[in-house]
Coordinates of C-alpha atoms in Angstrom, one line a residue:
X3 CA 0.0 0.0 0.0
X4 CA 1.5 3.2 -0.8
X5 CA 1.7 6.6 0.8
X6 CA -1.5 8.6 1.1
X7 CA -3.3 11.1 3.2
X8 CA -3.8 8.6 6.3
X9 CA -0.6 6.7 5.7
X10 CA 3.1 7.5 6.3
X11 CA 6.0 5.1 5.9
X12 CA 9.4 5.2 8.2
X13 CA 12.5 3.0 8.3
X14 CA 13.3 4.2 11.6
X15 CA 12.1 6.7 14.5
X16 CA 13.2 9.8 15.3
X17 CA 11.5 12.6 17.7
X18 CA 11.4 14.5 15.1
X19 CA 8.3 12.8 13.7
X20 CA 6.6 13.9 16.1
X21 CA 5.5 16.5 13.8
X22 CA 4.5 13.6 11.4
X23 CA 2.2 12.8 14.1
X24 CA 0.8 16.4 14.5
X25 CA 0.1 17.0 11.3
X26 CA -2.1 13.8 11.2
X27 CA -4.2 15.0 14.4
X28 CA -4.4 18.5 12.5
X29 CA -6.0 16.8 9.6
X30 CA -8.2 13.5 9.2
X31 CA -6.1 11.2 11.4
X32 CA -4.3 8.7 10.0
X33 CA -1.3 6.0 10.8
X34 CA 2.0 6.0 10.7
X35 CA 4.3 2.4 10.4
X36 CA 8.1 2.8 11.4
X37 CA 10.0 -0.2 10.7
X38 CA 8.2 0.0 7.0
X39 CA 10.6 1.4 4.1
X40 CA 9.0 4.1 1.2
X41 CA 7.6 1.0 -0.9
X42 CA 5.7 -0.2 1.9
X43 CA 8.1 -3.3 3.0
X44 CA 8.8 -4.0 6.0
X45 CA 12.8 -4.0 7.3
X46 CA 12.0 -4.4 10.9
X47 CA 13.2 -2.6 14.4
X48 CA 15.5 -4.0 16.5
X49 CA 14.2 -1.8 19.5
X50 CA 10.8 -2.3 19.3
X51 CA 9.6 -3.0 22.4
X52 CA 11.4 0.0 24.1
X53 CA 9.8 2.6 21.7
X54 CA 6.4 1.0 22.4
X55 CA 6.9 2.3 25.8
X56 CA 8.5 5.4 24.6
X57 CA 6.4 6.7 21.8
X58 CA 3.5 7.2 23.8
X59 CA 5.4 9.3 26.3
X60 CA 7.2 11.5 24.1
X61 CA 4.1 12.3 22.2
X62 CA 2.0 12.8 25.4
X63 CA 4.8 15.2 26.7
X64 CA 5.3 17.0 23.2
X65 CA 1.8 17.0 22.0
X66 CA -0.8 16.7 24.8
X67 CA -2.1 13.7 22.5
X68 CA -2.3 10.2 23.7
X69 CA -1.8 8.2 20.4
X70 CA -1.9 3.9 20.3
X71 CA 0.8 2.3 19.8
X72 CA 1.0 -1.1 17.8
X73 CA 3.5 -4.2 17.8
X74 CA 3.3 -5.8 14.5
X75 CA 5.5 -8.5 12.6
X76 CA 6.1 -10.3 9.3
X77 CA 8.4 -13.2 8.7
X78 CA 9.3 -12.6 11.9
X79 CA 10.5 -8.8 11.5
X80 CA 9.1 -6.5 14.3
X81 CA 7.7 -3.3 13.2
X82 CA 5.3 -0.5 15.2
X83 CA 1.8 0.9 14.2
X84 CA 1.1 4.3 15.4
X85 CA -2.8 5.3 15.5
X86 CA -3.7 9.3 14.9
X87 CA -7.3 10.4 15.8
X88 CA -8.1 13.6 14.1
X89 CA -8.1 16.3 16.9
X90 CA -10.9 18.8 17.8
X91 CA -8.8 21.6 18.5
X92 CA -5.5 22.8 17.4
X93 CA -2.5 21.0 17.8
X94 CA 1.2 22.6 18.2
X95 CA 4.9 21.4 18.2
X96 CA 7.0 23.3 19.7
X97 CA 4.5 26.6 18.7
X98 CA 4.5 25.1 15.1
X99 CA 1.2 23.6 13.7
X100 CA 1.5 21.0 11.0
X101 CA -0.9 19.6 8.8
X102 CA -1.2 16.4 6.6
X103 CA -2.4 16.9 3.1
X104 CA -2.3 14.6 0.2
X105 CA 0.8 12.5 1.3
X106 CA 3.0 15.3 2.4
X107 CA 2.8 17.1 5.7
X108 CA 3.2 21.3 5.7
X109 CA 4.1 24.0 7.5
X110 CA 1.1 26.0 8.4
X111 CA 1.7 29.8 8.2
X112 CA 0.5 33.3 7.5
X113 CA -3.3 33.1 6.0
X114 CA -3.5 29.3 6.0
X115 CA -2.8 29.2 9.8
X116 CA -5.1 31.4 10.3
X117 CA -7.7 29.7 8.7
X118 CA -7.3 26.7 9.7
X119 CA -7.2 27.9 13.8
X120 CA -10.3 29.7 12.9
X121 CA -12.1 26.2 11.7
X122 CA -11.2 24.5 14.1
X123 CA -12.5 26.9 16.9
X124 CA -16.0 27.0 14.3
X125 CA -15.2 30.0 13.3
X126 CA -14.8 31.2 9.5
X127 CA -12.9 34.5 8.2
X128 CA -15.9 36.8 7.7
X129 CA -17.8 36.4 11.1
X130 CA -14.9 37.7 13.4
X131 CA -16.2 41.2 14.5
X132 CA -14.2 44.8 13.7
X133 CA -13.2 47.5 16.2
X134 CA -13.7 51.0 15.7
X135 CA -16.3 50.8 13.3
X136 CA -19.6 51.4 14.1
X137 CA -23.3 51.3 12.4
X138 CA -23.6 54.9 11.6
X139 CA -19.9 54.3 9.5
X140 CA -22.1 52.4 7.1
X141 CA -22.9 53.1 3.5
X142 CA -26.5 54.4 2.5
X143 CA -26.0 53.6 -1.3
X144 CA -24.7 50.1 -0.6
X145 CA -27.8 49.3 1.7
X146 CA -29.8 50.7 -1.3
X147 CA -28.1 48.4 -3.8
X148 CA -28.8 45.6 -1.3
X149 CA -33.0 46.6 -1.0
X150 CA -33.4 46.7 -4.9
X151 CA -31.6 44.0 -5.4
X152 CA -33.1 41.5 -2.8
X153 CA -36.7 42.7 -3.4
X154 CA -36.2 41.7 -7.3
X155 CA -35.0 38.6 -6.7
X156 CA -37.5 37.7 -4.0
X157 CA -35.5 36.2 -1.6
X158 CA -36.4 38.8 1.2
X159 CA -40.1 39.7 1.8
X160 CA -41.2 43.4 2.2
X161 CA -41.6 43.0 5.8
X162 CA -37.7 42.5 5.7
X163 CA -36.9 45.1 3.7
X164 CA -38.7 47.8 5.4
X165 CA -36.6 47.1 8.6
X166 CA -34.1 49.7 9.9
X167 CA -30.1 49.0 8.6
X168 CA -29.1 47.9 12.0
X169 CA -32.1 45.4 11.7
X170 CA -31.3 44.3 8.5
X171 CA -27.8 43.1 9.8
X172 CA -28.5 41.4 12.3
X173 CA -31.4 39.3 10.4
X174 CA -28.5 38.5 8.1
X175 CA -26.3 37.6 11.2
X176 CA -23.5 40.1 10.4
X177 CA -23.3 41.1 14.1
X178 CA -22.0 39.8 17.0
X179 CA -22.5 41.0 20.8
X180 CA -23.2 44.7 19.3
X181 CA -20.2 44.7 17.0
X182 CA -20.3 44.5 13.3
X183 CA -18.1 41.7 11.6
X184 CA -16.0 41.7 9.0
X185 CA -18.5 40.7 6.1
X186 CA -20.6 43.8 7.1
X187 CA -18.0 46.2 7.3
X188 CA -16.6 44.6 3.3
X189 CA -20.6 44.8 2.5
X190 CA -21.5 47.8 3.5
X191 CA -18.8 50.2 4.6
X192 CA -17.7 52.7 1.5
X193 CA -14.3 52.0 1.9
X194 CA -13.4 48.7 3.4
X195 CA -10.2 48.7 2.1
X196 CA -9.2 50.9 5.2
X197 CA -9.4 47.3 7.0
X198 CA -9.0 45.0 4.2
X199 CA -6.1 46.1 1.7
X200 CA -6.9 44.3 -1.0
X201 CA -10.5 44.8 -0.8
X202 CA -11.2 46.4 -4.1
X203 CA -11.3 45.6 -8.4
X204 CA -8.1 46.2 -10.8
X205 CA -9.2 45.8 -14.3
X206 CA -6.4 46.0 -16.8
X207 CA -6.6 46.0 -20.6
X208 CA -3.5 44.2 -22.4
X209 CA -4.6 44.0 -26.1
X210 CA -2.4 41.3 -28.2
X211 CA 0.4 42.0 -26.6
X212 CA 1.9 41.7 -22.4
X213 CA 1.8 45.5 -21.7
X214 CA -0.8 47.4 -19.5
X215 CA -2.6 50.0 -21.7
X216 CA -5.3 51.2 -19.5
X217 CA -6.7 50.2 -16.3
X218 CA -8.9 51.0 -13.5
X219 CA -9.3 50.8 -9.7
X220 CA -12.7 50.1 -8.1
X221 CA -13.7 51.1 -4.3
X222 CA -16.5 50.6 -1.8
X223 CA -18.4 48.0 -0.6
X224 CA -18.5 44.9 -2.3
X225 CA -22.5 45.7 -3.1
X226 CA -20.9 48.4 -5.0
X227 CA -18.2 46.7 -6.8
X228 CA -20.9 44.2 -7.9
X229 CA -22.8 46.5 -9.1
X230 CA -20.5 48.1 -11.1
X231 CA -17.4 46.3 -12.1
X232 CA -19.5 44.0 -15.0
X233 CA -21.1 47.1 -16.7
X234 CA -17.9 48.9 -16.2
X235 CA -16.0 46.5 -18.2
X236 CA -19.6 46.3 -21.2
X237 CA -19.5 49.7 -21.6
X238 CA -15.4 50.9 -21.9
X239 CA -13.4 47.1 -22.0
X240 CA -15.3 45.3 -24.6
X241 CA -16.8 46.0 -27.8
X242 CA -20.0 44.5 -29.1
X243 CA -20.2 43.3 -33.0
X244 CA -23.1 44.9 -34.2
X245 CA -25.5 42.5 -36.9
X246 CA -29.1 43.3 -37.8
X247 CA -31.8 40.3 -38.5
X248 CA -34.3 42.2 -40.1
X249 CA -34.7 45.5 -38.7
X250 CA -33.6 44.0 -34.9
X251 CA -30.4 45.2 -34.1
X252 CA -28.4 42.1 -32.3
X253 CA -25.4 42.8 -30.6
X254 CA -22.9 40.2 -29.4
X255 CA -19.6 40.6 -26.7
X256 CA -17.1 38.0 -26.4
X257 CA -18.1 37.0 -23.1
X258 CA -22.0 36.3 -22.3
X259 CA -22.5 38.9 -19.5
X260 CA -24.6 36.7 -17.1
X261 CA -21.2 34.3 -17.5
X262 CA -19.2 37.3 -16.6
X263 CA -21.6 38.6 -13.9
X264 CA -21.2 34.7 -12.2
X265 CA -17.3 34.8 -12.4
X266 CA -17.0 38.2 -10.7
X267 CA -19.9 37.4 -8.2
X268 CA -18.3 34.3 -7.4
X269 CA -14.3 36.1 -7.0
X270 CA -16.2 39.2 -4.3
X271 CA -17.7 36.3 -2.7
X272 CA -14.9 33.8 -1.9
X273 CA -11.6 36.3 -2.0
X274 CA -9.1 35.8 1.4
X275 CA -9.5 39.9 2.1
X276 CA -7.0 39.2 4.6
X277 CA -4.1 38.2 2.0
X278 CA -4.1 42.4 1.2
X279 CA -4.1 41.5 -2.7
X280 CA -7.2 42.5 -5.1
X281 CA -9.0 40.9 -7.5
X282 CA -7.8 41.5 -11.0
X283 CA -9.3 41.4 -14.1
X284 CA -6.9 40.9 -16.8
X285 CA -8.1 41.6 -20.4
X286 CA -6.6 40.5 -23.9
X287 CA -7.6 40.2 -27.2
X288 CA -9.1 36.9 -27.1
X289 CA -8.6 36.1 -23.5
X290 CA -10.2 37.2 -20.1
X291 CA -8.2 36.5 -16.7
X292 CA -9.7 36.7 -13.5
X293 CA -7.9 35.9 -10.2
X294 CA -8.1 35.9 -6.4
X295 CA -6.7 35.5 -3.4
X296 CA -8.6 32.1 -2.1
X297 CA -8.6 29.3 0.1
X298 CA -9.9 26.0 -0.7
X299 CA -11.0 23.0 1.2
X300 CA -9.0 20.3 1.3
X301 CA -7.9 18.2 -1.5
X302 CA -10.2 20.6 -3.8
X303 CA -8.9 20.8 -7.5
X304 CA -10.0 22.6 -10.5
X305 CA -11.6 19.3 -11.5
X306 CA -13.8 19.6 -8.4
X307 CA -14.8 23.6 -9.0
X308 CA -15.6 22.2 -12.9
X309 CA -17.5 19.9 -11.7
X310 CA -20.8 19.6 -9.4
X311 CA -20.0 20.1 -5.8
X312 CA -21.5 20.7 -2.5
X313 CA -21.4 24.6 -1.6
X314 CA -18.7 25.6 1.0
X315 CA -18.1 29.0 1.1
X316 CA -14.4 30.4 2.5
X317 CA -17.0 34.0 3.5
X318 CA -20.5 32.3 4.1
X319 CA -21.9 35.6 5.6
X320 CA -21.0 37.2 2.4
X321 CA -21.8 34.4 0.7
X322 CA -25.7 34.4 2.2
X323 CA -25.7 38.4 1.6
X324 CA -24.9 38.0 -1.9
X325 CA -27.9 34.7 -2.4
X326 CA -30.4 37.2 -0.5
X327 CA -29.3 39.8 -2.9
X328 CA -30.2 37.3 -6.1
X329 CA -27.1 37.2 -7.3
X330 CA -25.7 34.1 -6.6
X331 CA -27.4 30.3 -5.8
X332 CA -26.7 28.7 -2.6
X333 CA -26.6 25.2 -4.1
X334 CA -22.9 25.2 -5.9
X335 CA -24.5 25.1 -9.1
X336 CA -23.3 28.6 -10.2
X337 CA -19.9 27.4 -12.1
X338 CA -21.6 24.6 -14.0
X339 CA -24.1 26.7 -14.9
X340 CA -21.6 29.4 -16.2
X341 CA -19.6 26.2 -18.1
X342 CA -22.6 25.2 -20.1
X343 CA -23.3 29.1 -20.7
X344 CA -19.8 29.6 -22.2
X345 CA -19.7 26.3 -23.8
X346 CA -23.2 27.0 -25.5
X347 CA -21.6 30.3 -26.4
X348 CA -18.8 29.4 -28.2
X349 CA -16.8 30.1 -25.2
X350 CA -13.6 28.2 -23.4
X351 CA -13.8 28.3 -19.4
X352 CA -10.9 27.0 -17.7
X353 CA -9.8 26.8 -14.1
X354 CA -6.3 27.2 -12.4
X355 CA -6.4 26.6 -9.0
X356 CA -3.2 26.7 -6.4
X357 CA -2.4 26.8 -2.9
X358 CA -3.7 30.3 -2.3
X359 CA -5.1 31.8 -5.2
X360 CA -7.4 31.2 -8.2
X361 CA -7.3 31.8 -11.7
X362 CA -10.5 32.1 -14.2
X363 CA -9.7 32.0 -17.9
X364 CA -12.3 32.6 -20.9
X365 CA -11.2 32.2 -24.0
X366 CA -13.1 33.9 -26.7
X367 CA -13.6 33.1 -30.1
X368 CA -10.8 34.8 -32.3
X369 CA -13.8 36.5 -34.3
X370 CA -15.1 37.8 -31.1
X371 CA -12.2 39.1 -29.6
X372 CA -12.7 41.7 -26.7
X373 CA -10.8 44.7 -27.6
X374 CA -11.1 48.8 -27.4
X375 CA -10.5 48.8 -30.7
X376 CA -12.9 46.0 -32.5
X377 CA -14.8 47.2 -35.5
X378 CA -17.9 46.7 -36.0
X379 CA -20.2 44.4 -38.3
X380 CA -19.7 45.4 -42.5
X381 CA -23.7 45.8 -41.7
X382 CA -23.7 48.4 -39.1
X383 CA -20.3 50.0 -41.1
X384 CA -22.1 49.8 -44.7
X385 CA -25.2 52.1 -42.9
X386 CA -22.6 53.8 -40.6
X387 CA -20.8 55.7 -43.7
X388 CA -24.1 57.0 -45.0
X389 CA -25.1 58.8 -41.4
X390 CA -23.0 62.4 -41.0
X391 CA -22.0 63.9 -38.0
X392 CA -21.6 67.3 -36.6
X393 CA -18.3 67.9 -35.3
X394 CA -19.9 68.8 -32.3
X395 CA -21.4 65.7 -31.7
X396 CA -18.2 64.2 -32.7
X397 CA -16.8 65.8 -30.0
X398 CA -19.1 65.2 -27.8
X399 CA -19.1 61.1 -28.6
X400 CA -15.3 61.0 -27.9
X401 CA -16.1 62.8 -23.9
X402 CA -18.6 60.1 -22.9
X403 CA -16.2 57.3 -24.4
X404 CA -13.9 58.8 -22.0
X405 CA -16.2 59.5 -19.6
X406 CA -19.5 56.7 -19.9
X407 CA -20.9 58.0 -16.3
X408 CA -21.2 61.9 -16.8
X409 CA -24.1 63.4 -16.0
X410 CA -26.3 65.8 -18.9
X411 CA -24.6 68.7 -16.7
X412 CA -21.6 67.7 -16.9
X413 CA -21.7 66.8 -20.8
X414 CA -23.3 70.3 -21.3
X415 CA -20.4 72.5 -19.1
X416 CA -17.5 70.2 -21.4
X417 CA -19.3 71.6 -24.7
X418 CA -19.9 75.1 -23.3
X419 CA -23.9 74.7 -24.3
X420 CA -27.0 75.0 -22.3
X421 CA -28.8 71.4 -20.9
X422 CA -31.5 71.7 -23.1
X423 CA -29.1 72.0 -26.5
X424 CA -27.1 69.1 -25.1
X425 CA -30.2 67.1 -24.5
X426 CA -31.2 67.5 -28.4
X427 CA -27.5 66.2 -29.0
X428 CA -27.6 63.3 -27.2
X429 CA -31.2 62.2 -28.2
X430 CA -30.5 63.0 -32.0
X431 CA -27.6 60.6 -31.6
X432 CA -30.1 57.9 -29.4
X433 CA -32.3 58.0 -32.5
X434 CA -30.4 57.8 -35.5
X435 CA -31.1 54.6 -38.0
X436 CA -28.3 53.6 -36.4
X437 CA -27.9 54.5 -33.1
X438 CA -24.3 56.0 -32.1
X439 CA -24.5 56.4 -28.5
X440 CA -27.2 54.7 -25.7
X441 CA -27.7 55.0 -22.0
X442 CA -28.2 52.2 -19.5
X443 CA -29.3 52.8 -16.3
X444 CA -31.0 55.7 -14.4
X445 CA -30.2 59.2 -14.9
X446 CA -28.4 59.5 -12.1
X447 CA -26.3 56.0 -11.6
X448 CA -26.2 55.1 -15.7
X449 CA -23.7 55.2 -18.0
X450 CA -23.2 56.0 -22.0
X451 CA -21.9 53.7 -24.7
X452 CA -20.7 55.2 -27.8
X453 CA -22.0 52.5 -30.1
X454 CA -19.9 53.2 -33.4
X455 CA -16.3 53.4 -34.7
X456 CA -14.9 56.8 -34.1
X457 CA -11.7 56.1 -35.9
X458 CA -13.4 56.3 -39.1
X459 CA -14.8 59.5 -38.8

C-alpha cells in the first residue's frame, strides 16, 4: 500500500516525527508504520519493544495527545503501528502547527494558519467582529443596492426590507454581541479597504500584446463593486459586434455577461480579504483572466470547481448576503451553470487553482475578440458611412467614451452649451437609424456607450 493522506512510511524513528504525528491529528487522522521502508516493506526494528513504551510518552509530553501504539511482525521482523485520531482543537509542536495533506505534511503559516485555527474553533474569516467601526460608518448607497436588489430577486419579503439597517444586519447575522463583523463592514462600509487592503477591483486592458494600456481601480463595498465592475467593463473594456436580423439590431460581446456577472460574483464572494491583494481582471484580445486571493478545502482541485460540488463558502456571511441579494445560488451550481453558458456560447472556461489563489480564464472566439478597438459588423459600417456627424457631436461622442458615467450637466459644461441644446444632442444621436451612442441605467447612476467606430470619422 502506498503513501497517502492517512498513511506515512518510516525506516526508523526519530523525535522528530513527532511533527508527522501532529500533522495527522491537525487533519483527518491517520497512521504512521516505522520499521516500514518508502515502498511499503517491512525492514523491521531492533528496538521495538522500548519505543512502544516510549512513543507514547514522548508524544503525550510533546503533544498533549495520547496516540496507540502497535507491535506488528512479518516473517518474523518487528515493526510498530502508530494510530492518529483527528483532533478537535489545534495541535502545536513546539509553537509550530503542522498539517497532513495529500501525502505530504506542511508547514502552516500566514493566511492558512489562520484559517485553519479559525475552523477548528467553528469560526470562519468573515464572522470575526471589527473595532472601531460602528453602524452609523455604514454606507446608505450600498444598503440601497442591497434593498433593490433582494426585493427583485425575492429572496427577502417586504416585511424584511422595510426594517431599519441595523435590523437588516443582524437578520442576516453580520453582528455579534453589538459589533459588526468583518463581512458587514466589506458589504456595507464605502471603503473597506481601510481594513482589508486588498478589498477592491483592478481591471487592466493588455490588447495582443503583455503590456498594461489602461486600467482601472474600483472602491467601496463589495455591493458596490458588484454592481458596477460587469457594466464597467460592457461599456469601456469590450466592444460589441453589431448585426441586424431584419430590422432587430443584435449585438454580441465576447463574453456572455450573465457568465461574466457569475465569475466576478463568485471572486467578491470567496476572495481571502486578509491576504491584502485584489481581485484582477486581466483583459486581452481573445482572453479574459480573473484571479483571487482564495482558500480551498482540502484536496479541492479545479476538477472539483468544474464539476458539481456541494457549496462551502471560504466568506459564508457574504456568501448568504450575496444569495439574498439574487445574485448568486446557494446550491454550488453557479460554475456549472456558467460552463454550459460559455460552452453554448462558443466560449472556453478554464480553471487554475493553487495553494492560495485562483485563476478564471475565458477564452473567446478569435472573431469575437474583446478589444477597445474591434470594428464593427460590415452591416452596421455599410449604414454607418451613409449617417453624418456634426463635429460637435463628434466631439461630444469621444467625452462620454472617456467619460460613460457623466451626467447631462456635466456633458453640457465640457461643450460650453445650455442642458436643453445638449439634450437635443444626445437624443439626435439615441435615434439615428443607427444609433451611435445609448444610456443604461438611471439618470443618475447610468452610464453611456458610444455605439460606433470613431476612428473612421
Amino acid at each position: 500500500m502506498p503513501e497517502s493522506q492517512n498513511i506515512e512510511y518510516k525506516e526508523s524513528w526519530r523525535d522528530e516525527y513527532i511533527k508527522w504525528i501532529c500533522g495527522f491529528a491537525n487533519a483527518q487522522g491517520g497512521k504512521i508504520f516505522v520499521g516500514v521502508d518508502d515502498k511499503g516493506r517491512v525492514v523491521g526494528l531492533q528496538n521495538a519493544k522500548k519505543l512502544m513504551e516510549d512513543i507514547p510518552n514522548k508524544v503525550r509530553d510533546a503533544l498533549g495527545l495520547l496516540v496507540d501504539v502497535n507491535l506488528l511482525s512479518v516473517d518474523s521482523k518487528e515493526y510498530i503501528e502508530i494510530s492518529i485520531s483527528p483532533s478537535t482543537y489545534p495541535v502545536n509542536y513546539k509553537g509550530e502547527y503542522h498539517y497532513r495533506t495529500g501525502s505530504t505534511k506542511q508547514l502552516l503559516q500566514g493566511a492558512s494558519l489562520t484559517q485553519f485555527l479559525l475552523n477548528k474553533t467553528g469560526t470562519k474569516w468573515d464572522a470575526v467582529p471589527v473595532d472601531g467601526v460602528s453602524f452609523r460608518d455604514l454606507d446608505k448607497e450600498s444598503f440601497d443596492i442591497f434593498r433593490r436588489e433582494a426585493k427583485k430577486s425575492g429572496r427577502m419579503t417586504a416585511q424584511d426590507l422595510s426594517m431599519t439597517d441595523e435590523e437588516l444586519l443582524d437578520s442576516l447575522n453580520l453582528v455579534v454581541d453589538g459589533k459588526l463583523t468583518r463581512a458587514a463592514v466589506l458589504l456595507f462600509h464605502r471603503k473597506p479597504e481601510k481594513w482589508f487592503g486588498g478589498a477592491y477591483v483592478k481591471i487592466g486592458f493588455f490588447g495582443d500584446g503583455p503590456d498594461l494600456q489602461y486600467q482601472d481601480e474600483i472602491y467601496g463595498s463589495l455591493f458596490i463593486q458588484a454592481d458596477r465592475v460587469v457594466e464597467l467593463i460592457y461599456l469601456k473594456y469590450f466592444k460589441a459586434r453589431i448585426s441586424y436580423d431584419g430590422l432587430i439590431r443584435v449585438e454580441r460581446y465576447p463574453i456572455p455577461k450573465d457568465a461574466m456577472r457569475e465569475a466576478v460574483y463568485n471572486a467578491l464572494m470567496h476572495s481571502n480579504y486578509s491576504s491584502g491583494v485584489p481581485i484582477q481582471i486581466r483583459i486581452h484580445e481573445n482572453e479574459v483572466l480573473i484571479s483571487n486571493d482564495c482558500i480551498f478545502p482540502a484536496n479541492w482541485t479545479a476538477e472539483t470547481l468544474m464539476q458539481r460540488h456541494r457549496s462551502e463558502q471560504y466568506n459564508p456571511k457574504i456568501a448568504n448576503a450575496f444569495f439574498r441579494a439574487g445574485y448568486v445560488e446557494a446550491w454550488g451550481r453557479g460554475i456549472e451553470n456558467m460552463c454550459k453558458l460559455c460552452k453554448d456560447y462558443g466560449v472556453k472556461t478554464e480553471y487554475t487553482v493553487h495553494p492560495e489563489d485562483v485563476m478564471l480564464a475565458f477564452f473567446a472566439k478569435q472573431e469575437t475578440a474583446a478589444t477597445q478597438s474591434a470594428t464593427q459588423s460590415t452591416t452596421q459600417s455599410a449604414t454607418q458611412s451613409t449617417q453624418k456627424y456634426l463635429p460637435i457631436e463628434i466631439k461630444l461622442m469621444h467625452y462620454l467614451v472617456a467619460n460613460p458615467r457623466a451626467t447631462q450637466g456635466q456633458i453640457a459644461k465640457y461643450l460650453g452649451m445650455n442642458l436643453n441644446t445638449t439634450k437635443y444632442y444626445l437624443n439626435k444621436l439615441g435615434k439615428l437609424e443607427v444609433p451611435a451612442i445609448k444610456h443604461e441605467g438611471t439618470t443618475r447612476k447610468g452610464s453611456w456607450m458610444v455605439l460606433i467606430d470613431l476612428e473612421n470619422l
